CSV table of C-alpha atoms in Angstrom, one decimal:
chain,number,residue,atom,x,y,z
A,1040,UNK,CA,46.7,59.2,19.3
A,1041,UNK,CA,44.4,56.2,19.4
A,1042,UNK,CA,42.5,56.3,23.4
A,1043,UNK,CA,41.8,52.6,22.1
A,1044,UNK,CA,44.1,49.6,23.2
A,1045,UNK,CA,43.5,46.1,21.1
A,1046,UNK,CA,45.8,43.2,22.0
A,1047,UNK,CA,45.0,39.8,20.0
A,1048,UNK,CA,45.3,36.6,21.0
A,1049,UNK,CA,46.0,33.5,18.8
A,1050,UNK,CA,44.5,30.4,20.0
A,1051,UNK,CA,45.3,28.6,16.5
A,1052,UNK,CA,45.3,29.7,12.7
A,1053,UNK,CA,41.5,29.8,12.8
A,1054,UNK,CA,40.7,31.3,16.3
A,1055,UNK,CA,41.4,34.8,17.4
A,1056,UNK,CA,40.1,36.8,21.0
A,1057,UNK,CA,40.8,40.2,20.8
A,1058,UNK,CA,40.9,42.0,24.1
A,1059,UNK,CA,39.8,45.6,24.0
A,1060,UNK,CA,40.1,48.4,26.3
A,1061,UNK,CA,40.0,52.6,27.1
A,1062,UNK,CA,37.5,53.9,24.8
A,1063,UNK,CA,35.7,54.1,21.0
A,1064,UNK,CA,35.5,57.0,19.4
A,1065,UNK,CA,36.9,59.4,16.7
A,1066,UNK,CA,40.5,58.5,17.4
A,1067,UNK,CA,40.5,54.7,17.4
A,1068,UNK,CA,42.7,52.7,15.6
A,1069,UNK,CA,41.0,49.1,15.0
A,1070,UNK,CA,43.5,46.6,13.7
A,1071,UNK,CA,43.8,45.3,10.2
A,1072,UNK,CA,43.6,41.7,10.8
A,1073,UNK,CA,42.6,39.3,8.1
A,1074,UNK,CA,39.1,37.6,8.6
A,1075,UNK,CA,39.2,35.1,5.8
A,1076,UNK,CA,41.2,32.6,7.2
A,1077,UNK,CA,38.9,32.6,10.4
A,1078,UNK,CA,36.4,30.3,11.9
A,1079,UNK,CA,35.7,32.2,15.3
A,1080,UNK,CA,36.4,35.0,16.6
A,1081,UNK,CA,35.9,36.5,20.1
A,1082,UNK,CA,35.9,40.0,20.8
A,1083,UNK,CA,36.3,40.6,24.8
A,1084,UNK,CA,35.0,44.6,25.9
A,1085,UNK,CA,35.8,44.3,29.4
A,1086,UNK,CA,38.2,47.4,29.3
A,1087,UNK,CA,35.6,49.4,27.2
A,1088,UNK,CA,35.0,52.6,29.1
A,1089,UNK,CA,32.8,54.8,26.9
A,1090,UNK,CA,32.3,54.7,23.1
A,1091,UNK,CA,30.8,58.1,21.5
A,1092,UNK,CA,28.8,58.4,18.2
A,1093,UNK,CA,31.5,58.4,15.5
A,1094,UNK,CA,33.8,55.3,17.2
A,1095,UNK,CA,30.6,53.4,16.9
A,1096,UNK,CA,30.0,54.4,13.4
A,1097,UNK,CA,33.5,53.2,13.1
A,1098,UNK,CA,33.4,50.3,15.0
A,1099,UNK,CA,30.7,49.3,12.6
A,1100,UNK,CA,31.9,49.7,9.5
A,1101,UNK,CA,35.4,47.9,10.8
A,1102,UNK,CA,33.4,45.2,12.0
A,1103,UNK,CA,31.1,44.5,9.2
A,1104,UNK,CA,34.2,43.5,7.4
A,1105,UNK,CA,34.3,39.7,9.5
A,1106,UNK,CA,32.6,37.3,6.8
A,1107,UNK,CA,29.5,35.9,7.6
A,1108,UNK,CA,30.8,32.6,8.0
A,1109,UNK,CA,32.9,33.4,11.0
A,1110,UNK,CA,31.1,32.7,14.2
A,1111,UNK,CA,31.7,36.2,16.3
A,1112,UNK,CA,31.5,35.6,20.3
A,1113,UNK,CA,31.1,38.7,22.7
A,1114,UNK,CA,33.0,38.5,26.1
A,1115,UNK,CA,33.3,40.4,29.5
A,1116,UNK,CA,30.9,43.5,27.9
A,1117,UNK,CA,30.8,46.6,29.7
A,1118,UNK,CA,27.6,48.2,31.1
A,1119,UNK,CA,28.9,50.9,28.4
A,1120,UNK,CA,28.8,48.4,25.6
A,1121,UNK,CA,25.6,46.4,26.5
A,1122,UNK,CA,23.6,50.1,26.2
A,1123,UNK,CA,25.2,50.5,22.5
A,1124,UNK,CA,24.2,46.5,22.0
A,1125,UNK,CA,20.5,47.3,22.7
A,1126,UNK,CA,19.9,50.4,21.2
A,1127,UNK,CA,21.9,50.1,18.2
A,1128,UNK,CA,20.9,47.8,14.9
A,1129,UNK,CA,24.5,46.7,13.4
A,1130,UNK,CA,26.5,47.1,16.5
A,1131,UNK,CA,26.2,43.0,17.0
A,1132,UNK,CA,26.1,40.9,14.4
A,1133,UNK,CA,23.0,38.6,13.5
A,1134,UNK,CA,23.9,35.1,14.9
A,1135,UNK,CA,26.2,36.6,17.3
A,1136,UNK,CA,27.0,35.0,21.0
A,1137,UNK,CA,27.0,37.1,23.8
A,1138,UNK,CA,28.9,35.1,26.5
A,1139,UNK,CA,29.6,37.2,29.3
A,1140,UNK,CA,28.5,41.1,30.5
A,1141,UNK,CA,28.8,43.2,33.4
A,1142,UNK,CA,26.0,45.6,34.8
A,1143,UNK,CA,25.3,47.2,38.3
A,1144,UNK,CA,24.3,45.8,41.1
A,1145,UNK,CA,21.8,48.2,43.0
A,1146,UNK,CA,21.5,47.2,46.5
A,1147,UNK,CA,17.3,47.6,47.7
A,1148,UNK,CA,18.8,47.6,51.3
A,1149,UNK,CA,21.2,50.3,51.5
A,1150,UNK,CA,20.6,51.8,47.5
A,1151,UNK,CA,24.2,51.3,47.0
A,1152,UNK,CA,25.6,50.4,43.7
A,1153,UNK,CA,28.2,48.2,42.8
């Protein structure tokens, strides 16, 4: 059973978000849309909890099948997904857009984080 949950989003024939949540790994199911009728798509992480070596891996290869013509945007990433983005050659494509991500907020004051 896939721990991943994508829902997608149809803003016309040629624009797609896809909202993701729970988390990437060995058991995730990415859907089987077509890319070749797209001009942008928009992945959103928000709900992206962890992702482990082999979702990744996974993630990757899925990905790599978006044509490079499409103009990919990255929304709402998780602290999770940002680490991945920086260490990890493939995980983003070249020409990407990051729009939007979350990270902790450490408090100097008080040392709390948020």
């Amino acid at each position: 059973m896939s721990s991943l949950t994508v829902v997608e989003k149809t803003e016309s024939a040629a624009t797609k978000t896809l909202f993701f949540s729970g988390v990437i790994n060995e058991d995730s199911e990415f859907p089987g849309i077509s890319f070749k009728e797209l001009k942008a798509i928009t992945f959103d992480l928000g709900g992206i909890k962890s992702l482990n070596s082999v979702g990744i891996r996974d993630w990757i290869t899925w990905r790599r099948k978006i044509p490079a013509n499409v103009t990919v945007s990255f929304r709402n990433c998780s602290q999770s997904v940002i680490e991945q983005m920086n260490i990890l050659d493939g995980f983003v494509p070249i020409n990407s857009v990051i729009e939007s991500f979350y990270v902790p907020y450490v408090c100097n004051d008080c040392e709390s984080v948020d």
